[in-house]
Short mmCIF file of C-alpha atoms and ligand atoms in Angstrom, two decimals:
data_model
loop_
_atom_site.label_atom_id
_atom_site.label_comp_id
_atom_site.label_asym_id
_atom_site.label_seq_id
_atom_site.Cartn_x
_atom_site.Cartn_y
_atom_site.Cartn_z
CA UNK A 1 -22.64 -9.84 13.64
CA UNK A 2 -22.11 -6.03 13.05
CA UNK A 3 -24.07 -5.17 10.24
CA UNK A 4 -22.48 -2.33 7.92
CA UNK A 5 -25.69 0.21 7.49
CA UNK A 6 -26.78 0.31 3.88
CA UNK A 7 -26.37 3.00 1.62
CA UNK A 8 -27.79 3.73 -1.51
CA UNK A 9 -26.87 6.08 -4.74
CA UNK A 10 -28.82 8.53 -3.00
CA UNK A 11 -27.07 8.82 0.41
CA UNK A 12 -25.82 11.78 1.76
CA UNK A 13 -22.49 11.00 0.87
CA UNK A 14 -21.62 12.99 -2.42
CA UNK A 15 -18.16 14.47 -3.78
CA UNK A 16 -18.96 17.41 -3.99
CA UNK A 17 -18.42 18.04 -0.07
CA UNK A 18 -15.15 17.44 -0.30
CA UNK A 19 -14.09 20.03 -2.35
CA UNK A 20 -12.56 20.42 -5.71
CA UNK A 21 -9.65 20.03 -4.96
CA UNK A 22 -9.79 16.74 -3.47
CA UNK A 23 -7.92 13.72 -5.11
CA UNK A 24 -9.33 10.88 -6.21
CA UNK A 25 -8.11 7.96 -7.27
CA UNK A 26 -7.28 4.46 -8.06
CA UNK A 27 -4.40 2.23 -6.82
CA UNK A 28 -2.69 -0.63 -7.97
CA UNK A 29 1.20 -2.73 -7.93
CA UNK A 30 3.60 -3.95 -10.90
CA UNK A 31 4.00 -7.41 -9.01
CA UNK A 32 0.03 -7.86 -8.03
CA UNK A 33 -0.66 -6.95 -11.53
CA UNK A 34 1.42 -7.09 -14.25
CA UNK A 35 2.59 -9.95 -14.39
CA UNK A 36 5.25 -11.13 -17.53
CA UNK A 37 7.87 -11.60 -15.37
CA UNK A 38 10.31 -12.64 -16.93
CA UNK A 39 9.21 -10.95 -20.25
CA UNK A 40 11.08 -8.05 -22.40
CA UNK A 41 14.26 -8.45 -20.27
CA UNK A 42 12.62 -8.10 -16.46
CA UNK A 43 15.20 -9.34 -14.21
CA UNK A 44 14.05 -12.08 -11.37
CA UNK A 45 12.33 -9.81 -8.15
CA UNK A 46 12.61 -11.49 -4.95
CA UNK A 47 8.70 -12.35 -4.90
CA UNK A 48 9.77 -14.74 -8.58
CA UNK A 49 11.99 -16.90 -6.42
CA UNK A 50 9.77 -16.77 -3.14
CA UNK A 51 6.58 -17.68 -4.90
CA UNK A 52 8.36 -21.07 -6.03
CA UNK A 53 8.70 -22.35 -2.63
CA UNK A 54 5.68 -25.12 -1.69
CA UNK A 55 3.28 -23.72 1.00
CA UNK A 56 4.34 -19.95 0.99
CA UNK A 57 1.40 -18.62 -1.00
CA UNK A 58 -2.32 -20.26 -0.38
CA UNK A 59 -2.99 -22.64 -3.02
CA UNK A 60 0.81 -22.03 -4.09
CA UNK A 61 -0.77 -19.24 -6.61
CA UNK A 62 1.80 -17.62 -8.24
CA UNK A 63 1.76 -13.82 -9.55
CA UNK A 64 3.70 -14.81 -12.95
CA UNK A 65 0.72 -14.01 -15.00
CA UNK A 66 -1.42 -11.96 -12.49
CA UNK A 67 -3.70 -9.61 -14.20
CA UNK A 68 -1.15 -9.24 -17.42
CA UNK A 69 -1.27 -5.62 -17.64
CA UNK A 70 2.08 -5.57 -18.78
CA UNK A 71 0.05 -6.50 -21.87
CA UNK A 72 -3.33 -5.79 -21.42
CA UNK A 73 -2.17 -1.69 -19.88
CA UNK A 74 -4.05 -0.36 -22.54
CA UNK A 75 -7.62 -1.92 -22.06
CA UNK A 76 -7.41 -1.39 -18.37
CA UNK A 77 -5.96 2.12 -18.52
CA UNK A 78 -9.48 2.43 -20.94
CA UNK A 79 -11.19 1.22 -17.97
CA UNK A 80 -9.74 4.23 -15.47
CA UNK A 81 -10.86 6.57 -18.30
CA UNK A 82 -14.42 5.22 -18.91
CA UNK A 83 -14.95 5.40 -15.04
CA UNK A 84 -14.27 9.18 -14.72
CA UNK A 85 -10.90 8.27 -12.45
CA UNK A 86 -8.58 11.11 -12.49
CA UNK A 87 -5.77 9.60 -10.68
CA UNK A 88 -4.06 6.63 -11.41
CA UNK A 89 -1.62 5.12 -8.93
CA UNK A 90 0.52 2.56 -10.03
CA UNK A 91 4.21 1.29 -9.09
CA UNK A 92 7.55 0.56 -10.85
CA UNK A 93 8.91 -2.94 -11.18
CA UNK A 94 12.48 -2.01 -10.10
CA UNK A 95 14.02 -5.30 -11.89
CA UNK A 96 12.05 -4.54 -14.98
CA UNK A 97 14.21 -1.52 -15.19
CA UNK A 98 17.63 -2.81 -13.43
CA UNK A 99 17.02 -6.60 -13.75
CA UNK A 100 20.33 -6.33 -11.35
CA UNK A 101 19.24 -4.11 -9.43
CA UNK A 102 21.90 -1.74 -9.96
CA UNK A 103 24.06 -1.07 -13.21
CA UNK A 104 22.71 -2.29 -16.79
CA UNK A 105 19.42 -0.74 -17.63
CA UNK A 106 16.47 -2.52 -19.30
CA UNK A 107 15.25 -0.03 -22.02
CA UNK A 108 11.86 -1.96 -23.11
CA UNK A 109 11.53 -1.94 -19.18
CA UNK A 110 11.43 1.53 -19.46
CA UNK A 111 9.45 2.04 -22.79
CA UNK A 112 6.62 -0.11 -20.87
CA UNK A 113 6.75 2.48 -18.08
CA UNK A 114 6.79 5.33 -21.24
CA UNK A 115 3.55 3.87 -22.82
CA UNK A 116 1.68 3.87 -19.15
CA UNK A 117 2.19 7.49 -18.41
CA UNK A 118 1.86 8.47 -22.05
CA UNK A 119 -1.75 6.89 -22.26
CA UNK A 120 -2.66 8.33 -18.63
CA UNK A 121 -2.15 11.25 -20.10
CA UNK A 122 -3.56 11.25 -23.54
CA UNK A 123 -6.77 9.67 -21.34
CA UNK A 124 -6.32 13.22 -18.86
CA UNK A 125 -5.33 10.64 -16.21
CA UNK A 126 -2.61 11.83 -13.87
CA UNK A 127 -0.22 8.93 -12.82
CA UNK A 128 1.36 8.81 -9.66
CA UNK A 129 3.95 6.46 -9.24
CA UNK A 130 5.50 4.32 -5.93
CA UNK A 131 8.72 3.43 -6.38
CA UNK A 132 9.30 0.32 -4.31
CA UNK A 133 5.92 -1.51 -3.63
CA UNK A 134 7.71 -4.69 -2.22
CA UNK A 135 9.69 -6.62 -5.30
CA UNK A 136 13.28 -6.02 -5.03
CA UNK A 137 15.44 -7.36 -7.59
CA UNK A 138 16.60 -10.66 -6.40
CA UNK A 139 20.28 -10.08 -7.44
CA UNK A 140 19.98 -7.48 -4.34
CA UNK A 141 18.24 -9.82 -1.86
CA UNK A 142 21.39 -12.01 -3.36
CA UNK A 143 23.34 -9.36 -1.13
CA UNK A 144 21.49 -9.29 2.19
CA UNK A 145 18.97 -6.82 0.57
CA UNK A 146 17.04 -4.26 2.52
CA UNK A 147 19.07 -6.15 5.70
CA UNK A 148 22.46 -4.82 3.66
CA UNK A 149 22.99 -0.88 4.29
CA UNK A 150 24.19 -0.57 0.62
CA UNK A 151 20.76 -0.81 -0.17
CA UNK A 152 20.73 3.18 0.21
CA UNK A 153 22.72 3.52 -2.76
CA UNK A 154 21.19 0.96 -4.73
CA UNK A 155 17.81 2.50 -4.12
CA UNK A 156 19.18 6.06 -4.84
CA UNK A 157 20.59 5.09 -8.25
CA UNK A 158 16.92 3.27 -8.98
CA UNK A 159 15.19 6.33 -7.86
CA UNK A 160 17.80 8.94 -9.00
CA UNK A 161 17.24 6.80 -12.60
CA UNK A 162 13.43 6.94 -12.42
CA UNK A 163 13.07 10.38 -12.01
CA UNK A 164 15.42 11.77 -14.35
CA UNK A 165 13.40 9.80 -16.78
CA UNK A 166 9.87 9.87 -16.14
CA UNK A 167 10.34 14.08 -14.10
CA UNK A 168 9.05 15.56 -17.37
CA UNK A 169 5.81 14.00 -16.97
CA UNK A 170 5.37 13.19 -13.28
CA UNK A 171 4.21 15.00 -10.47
CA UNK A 172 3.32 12.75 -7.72
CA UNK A 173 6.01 10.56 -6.45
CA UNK A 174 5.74 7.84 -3.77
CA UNK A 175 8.90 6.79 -2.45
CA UNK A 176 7.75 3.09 -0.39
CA UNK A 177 4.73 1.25 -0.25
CA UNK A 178 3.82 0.45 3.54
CA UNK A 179 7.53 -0.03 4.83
CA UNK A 180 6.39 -1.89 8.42
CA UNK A 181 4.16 -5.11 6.12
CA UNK A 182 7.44 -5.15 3.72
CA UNK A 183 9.96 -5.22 6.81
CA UNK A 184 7.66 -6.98 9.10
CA UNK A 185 6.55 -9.55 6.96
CA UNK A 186 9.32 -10.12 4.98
CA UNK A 187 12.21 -9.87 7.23
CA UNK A 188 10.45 -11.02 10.32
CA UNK A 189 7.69 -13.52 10.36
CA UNK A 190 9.19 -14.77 6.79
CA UNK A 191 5.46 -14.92 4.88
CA UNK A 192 6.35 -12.77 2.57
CA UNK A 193 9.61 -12.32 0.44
CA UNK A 194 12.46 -12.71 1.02
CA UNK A 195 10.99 -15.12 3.92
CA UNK A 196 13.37 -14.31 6.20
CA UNK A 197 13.29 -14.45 9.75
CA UNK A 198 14.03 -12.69 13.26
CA UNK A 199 15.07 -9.28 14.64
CA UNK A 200 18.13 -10.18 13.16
CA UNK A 201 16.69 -9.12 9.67
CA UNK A 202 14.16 -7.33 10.82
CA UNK A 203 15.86 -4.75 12.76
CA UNK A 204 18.71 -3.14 9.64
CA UNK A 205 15.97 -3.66 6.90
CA UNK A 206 13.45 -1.16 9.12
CA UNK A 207 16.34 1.17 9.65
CA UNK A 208 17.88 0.62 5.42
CA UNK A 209 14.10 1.41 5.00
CA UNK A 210 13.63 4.35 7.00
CA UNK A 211 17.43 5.85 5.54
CA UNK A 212 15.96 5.28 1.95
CA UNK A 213 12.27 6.32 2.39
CA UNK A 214 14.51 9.79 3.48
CA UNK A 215 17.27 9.59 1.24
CA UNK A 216 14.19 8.99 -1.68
CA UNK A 217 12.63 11.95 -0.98
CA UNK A 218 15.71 14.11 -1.10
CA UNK A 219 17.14 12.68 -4.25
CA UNK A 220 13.43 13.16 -6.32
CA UNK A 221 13.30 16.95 -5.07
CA UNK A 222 17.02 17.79 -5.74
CA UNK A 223 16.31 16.64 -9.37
CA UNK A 224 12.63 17.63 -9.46
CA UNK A 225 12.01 20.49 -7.42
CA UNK A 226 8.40 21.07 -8.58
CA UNK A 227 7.41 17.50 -7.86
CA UNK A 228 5.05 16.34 -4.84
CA UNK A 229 6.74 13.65 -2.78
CA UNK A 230 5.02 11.45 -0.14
CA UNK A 231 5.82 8.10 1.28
CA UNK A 232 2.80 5.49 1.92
CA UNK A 233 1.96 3.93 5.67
CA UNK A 234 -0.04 1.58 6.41
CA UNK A 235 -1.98 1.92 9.65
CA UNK A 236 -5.01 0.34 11.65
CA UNK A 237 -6.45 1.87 14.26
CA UNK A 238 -6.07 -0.40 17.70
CA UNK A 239 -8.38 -1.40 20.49
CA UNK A 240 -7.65 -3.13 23.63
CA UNK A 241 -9.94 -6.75 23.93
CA UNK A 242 -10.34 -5.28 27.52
CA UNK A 243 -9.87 -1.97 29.57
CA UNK A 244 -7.54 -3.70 32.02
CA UNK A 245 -4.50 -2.06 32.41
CA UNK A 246 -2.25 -4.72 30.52
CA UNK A 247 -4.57 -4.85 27.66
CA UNK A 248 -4.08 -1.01 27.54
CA UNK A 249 -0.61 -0.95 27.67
CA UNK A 250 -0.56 -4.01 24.80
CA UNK A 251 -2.40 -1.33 22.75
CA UNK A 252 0.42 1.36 22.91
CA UNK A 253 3.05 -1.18 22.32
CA UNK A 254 1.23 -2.18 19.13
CA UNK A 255 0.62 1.32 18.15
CA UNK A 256 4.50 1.85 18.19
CA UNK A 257 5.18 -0.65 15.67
CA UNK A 258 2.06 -0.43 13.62
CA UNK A 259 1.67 3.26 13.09
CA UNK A 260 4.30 4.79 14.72
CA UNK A 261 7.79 3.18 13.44
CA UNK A 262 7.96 4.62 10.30
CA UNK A 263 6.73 7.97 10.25
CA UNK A 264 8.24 9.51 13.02
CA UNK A 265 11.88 8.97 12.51
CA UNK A 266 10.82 10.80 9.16
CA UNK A 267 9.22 14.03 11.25
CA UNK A 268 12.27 13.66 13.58
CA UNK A 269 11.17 11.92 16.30
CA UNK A 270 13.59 9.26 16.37
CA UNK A 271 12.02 5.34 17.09
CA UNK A 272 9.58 5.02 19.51
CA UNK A 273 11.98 3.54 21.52
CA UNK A 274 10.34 4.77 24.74
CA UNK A 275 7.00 2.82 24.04
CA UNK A 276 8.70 -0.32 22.85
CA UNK A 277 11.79 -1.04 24.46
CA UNK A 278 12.88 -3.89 22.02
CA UNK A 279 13.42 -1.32 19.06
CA UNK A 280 16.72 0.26 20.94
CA UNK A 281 18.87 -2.59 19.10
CA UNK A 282 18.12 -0.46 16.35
CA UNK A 283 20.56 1.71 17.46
CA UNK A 284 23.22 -1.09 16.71
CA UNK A 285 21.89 -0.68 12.96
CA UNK A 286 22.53 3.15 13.36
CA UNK A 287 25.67 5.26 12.70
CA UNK A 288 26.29 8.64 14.00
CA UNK A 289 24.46 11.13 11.71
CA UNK A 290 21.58 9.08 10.84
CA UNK A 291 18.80 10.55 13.20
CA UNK A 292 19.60 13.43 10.49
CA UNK A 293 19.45 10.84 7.66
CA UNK A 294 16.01 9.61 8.59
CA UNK A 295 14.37 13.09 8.38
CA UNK A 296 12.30 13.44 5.48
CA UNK A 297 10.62 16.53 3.92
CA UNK A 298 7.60 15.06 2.70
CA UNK A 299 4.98 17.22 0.31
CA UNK A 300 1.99 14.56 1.29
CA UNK A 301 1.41 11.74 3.81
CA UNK A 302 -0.35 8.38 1.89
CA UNK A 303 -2.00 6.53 4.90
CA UNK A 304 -3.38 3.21 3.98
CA UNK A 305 -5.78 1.46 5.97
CA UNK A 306 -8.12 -1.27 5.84
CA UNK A 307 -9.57 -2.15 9.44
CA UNK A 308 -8.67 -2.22 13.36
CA UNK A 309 -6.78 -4.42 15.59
CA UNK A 310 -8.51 -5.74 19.25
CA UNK A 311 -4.99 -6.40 20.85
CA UNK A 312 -4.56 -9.03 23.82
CA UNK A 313 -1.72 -8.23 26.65
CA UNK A 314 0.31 -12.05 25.77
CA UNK A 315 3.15 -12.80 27.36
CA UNK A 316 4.64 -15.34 25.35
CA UNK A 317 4.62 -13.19 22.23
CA UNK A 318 7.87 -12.55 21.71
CA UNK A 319 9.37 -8.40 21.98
CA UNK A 320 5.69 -6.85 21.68
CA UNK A 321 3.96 -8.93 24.27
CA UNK A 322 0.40 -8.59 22.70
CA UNK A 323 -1.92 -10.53 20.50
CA UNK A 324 -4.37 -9.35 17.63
CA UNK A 325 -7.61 -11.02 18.53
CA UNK A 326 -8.82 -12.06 15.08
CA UNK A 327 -12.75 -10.95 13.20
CA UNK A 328 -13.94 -14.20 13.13
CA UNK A 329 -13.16 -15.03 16.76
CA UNK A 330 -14.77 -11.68 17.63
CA UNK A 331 -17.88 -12.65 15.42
CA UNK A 332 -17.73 -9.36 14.11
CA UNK A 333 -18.42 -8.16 10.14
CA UNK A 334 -15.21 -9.08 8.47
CA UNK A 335 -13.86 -8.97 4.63
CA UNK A 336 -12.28 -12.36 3.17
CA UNK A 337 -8.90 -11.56 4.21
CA UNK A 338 -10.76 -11.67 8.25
CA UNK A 339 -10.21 -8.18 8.42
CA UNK A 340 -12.89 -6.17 10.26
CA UNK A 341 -14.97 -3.87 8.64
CA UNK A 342 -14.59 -0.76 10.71
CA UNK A 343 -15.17 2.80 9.15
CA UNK A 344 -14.21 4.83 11.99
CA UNK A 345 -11.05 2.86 11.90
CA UNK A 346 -9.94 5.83 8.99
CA UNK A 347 -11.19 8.74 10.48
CA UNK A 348 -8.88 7.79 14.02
CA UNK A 349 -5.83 7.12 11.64
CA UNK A 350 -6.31 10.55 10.18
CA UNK A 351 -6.75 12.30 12.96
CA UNK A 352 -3.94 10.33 15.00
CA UNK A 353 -1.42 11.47 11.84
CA UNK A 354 -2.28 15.38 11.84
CA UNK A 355 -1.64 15.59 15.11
CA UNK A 356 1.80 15.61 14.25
CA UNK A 357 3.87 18.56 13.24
CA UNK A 358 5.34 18.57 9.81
CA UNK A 359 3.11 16.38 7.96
CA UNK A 360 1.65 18.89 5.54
CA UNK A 361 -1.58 17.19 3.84
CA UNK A 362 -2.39 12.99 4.28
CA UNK A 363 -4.11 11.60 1.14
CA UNK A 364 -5.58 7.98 1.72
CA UNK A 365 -3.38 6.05 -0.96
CA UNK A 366 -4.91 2.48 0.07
CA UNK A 367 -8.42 1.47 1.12
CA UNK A 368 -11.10 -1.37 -0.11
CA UNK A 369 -12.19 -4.20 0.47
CA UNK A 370 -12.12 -8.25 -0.76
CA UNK A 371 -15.52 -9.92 -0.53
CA UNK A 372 -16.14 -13.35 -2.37
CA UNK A 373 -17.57 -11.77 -5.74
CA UNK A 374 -18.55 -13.89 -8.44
CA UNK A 375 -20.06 -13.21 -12.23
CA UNK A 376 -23.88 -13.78 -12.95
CA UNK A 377 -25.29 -12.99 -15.90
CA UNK A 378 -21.99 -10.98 -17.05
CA UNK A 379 -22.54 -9.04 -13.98
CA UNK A 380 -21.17 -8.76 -10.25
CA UNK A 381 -23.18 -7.73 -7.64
CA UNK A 382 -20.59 -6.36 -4.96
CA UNK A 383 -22.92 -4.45 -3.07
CA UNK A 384 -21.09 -4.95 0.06
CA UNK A 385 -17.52 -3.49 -1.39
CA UNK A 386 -20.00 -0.29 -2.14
CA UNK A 387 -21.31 0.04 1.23
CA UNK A 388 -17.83 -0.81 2.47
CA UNK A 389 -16.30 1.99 0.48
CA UNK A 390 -19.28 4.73 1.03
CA UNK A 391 -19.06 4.38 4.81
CA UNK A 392 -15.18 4.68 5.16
CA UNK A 393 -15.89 7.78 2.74
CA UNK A 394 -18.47 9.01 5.25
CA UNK A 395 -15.19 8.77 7.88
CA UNK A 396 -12.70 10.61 5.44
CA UNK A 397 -15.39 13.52 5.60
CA UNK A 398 -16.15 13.64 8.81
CA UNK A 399 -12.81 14.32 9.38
CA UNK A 400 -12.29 16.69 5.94
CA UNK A 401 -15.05 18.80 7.83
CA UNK A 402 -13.55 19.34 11.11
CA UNK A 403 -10.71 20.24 9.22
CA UNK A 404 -8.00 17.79 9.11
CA UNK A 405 -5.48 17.85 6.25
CA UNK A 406 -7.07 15.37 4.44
CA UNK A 407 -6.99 15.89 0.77
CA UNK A 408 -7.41 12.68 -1.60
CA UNK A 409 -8.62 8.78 -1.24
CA UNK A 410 -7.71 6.09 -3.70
CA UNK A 411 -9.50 2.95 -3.63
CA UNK A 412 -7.24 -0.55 -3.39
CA UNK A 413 -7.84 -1.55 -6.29
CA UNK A 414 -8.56 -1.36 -10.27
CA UNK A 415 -8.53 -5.30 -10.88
CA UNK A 416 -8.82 -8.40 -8.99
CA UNK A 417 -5.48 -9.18 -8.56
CA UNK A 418 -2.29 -11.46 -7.09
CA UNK A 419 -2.58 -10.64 -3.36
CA UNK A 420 0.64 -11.87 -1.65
CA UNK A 421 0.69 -15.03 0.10
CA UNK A 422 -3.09 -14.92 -0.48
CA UNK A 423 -2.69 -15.72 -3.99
CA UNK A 424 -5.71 -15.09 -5.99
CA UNK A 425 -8.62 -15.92 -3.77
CA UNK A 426 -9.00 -12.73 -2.29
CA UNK A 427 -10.75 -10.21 -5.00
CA UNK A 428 -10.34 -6.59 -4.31
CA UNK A 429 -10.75 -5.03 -7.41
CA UNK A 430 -13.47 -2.71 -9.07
CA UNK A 431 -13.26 -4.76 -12.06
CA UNK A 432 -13.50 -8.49 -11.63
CA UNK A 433 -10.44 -10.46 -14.03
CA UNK A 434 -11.32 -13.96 -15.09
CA UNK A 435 -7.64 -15.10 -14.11
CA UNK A 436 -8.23 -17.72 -16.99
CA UNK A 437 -9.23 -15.87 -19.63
CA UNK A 438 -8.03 -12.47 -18.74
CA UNK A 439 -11.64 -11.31 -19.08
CA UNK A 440 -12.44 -7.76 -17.55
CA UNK A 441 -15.90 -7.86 -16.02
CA UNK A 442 -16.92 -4.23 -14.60
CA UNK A 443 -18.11 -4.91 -11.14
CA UNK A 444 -21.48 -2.95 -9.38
CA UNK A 445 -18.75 -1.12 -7.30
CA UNK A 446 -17.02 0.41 -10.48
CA UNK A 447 -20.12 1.43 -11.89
CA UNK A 448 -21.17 3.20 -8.54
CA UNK A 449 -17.18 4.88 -8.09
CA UNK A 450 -18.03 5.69 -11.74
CA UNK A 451 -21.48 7.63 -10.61
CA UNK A 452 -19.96 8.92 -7.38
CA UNK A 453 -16.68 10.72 -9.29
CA UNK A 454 -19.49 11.90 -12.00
CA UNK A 455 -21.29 14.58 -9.50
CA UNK A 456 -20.09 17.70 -10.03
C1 LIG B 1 -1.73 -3.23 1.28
C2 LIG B 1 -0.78 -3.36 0.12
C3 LIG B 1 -1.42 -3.74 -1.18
C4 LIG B 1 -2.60 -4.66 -1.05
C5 LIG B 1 -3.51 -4.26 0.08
C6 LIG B 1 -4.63 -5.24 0.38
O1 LIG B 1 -1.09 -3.56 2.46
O2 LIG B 1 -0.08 -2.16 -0.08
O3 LIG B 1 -0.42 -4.20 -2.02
O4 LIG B 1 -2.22 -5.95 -1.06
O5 LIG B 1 -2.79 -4.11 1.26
O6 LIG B 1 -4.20 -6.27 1.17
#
């Protein structure tokens, strides 16, 4: 096994090196967190009606209660403060505001949204907020959803909504969470919500997704001129199993629809049609003016990334011909969601994405890690989530000093919470929750975040 290289408190990694300036942060969801779903007048999202389907989520968890911090905001918001975060990143439950998605507003959706933003701020905590971080209002999904171009203007009159409210006290706006996991998984391999399946879906919801990623961006800085807009990716760096050439050219198939589908049609690039020949059906998704439509002005880049992908040349995969080879087969160091542990995994994703033109600064939005963490003596002992975190940090400045536009990190995430069809086992948080109790338990890692953030 590949053994990460321990680090201690006294390492050489240290904030100070990368710069004042520098953002950092904490991330979270509404759905993986908040749970109440149905409380105050939240409409049903399509992950309420997904989770109630046998065998769809391990253990057939369910995120209905999650971490409550629809009702517990204010302890946990406590917690960002007492840990010296500065930047909170949360998202919007677009049902709790529309619970149709469109039309009649939910106001004590709203006031919950109010009392966040009001407390980051009394607490000197600046919230940033993603606007669509995977749970669409199932009255939508009712209508084809992100598969329905309509979608464009439903998500402009949610975002168009949002930021007239919320502009006075916002700067940071993120328009979608990780568009290729919520397309890919959702309207593809069906494991995630809506739990559809085939090109079919797949194909219009990337493109609805790539128009309103665009179309978001536009409509916050027509209303908001001062604000900072990004988008968030999610990326892994790839690997062929083998040099041979078929394993090489699995790798640059993969990369397309990893890493490459939904930022470049934003930088105007079009699809990477040339590297994955399947994604030209798009073009029967696409009416004429749209490679104009997909452009997108973006203020920041949020890359979010977790670990590689060794990649297989396999015929029988259907459209992109190549297999992931997973950790555990490898017998390499992996987290509990099998996911290699690979720190130079960030530093390639950073430099692959400021290669391009256009993309002005790239803040790392998502990263962390989900070990098996457990409470002794009122304490947990995640040593391993530190030395995960420290040596992806040692990446992020190794590339801050040969000068890449790297300018923030947020860690995934605040609390143990619901993750996806994962349910509850996997724990990624800084603070451990007691999903019985609600309990908050402080975790070795948020105590050393808490240190790390403290050096001047
Ligand atoms: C990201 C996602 C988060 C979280 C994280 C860990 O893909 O944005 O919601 O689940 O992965 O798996």
């Amino acid at each position: 096994m590949r053994k990460i290289p321990r680090l201690n408190l006294h390492s050489d990694i240290n904030k100070k090196y990368f710069g004042k300036d520098f953002h950092w942060g904490i991330s979270t969801s509404a759905l993986q967190t908040e749970g109440a779903f149905d409380q105050d007048g939240k409409g049903l999202s399509t992950w309420d009606v997904f989770v109630e389907k046998r065998g769809k989520i391990l253990n057939n968890h369910s995120h209905k209660t999650a971490a409550d911090f629809y009702n517990l905001y204010k302890t946990d918001i406590e917690i960002i403060a007492s840990l010296n975060i500065p930047n909170f990143r949360f998202s919007i439950s677009w049902s709790r505001i529309f619970p149709n998605g469109i039309g009649k507003v939910n106001q004590k959706g709203v006031d919950f949204y109010n009392r966040i933003i009001d407390l980051c701020i009394e607490k000197n905590i600046e919230p940033w907020i993603t606007l669509y971080h995977w749970d669409l209002p199932n009255e939508l999904e009712k209508k084809g959803g992100w598969a329905n171009r309509e979608i464009v203007n439903w998500f402009e009159e949610y975002v168009a909504f949002c930021c007239q409210k919320f502009k006075d006290r916002i700067k940071y706006w993120m328009v979608l969470n990780e568009p290729m996991v919520f397309t890919g998984s959702g309207y593809y391999l069906g494991v995630h919500a809506p739990g559809k399946k085939g090109l079919k879906h797949f194909l219009p919801a990337v493109h609805h997704a790539v128009l309103c990623q665009a179309n978001g961006q536009k409509i916050i800085k027509s209303i908001q001129a001062t604000a900072s807009v990004g988008s968030t990716f999610s990326c892994s760096y790839i690997s062929a199993f083998s040099n041979s050439k078929k394993n090489l050219a699995a790798v640059k198939r993969s990369d397309a629809l990893v890493n490459r589908l939904f930022i470049e049609p934003a930088l105007g690039l079009g699809y990477p049609i040339a590297d994955l020949p399947f994604l030209k059906q798009i073009e029967n998704y696409m009416k004429p003016g749209d490679e104009e439509l997909m452009k997108a002005d973006f203020d920041f880049i949020g890359i979010q990334n977790y670990t590689r992908e060794v990649v297989k040349h396999k015929f029988y995969v259907p459209y992109i011909k190549a297999k992931p080879i997973p950790a555990n087969k490898r017998k390499v160091f992996h987290t509990s969601m099998n996911w290699e542990v690979y720190p130079e995994g960030i530093y390639e994703m950073i430099k692959q994405f400021d290669k391009y033109d256009g993309i002005k600064k790239i803040i790392i939005t998502e990263n962390g890690a989900a070990f098996p963490d457990s409470i002794e003596n009122e304490k947990v002992n995640d040593s391993q989530r530190v030395h995960f975190i420290s040596n992806y940090l040692e990446q992020v400045l190794k590339a801050k000093k040969e000068g890449l536009k790297i300018d923030g990190y947020f860690v995934w995430s605040l609390t143990d919470n619901f993750e996806w069809a994962e349910g509850y086992h996997p724990r990624f948080g800084l603070v451990h929750i007691d999903f019985e109790t609600q309990k908050r338990t402080i975790k070795e890692s948020g105590v050393w975040y808490k240190t790390f953030l403290s050096n001047q």
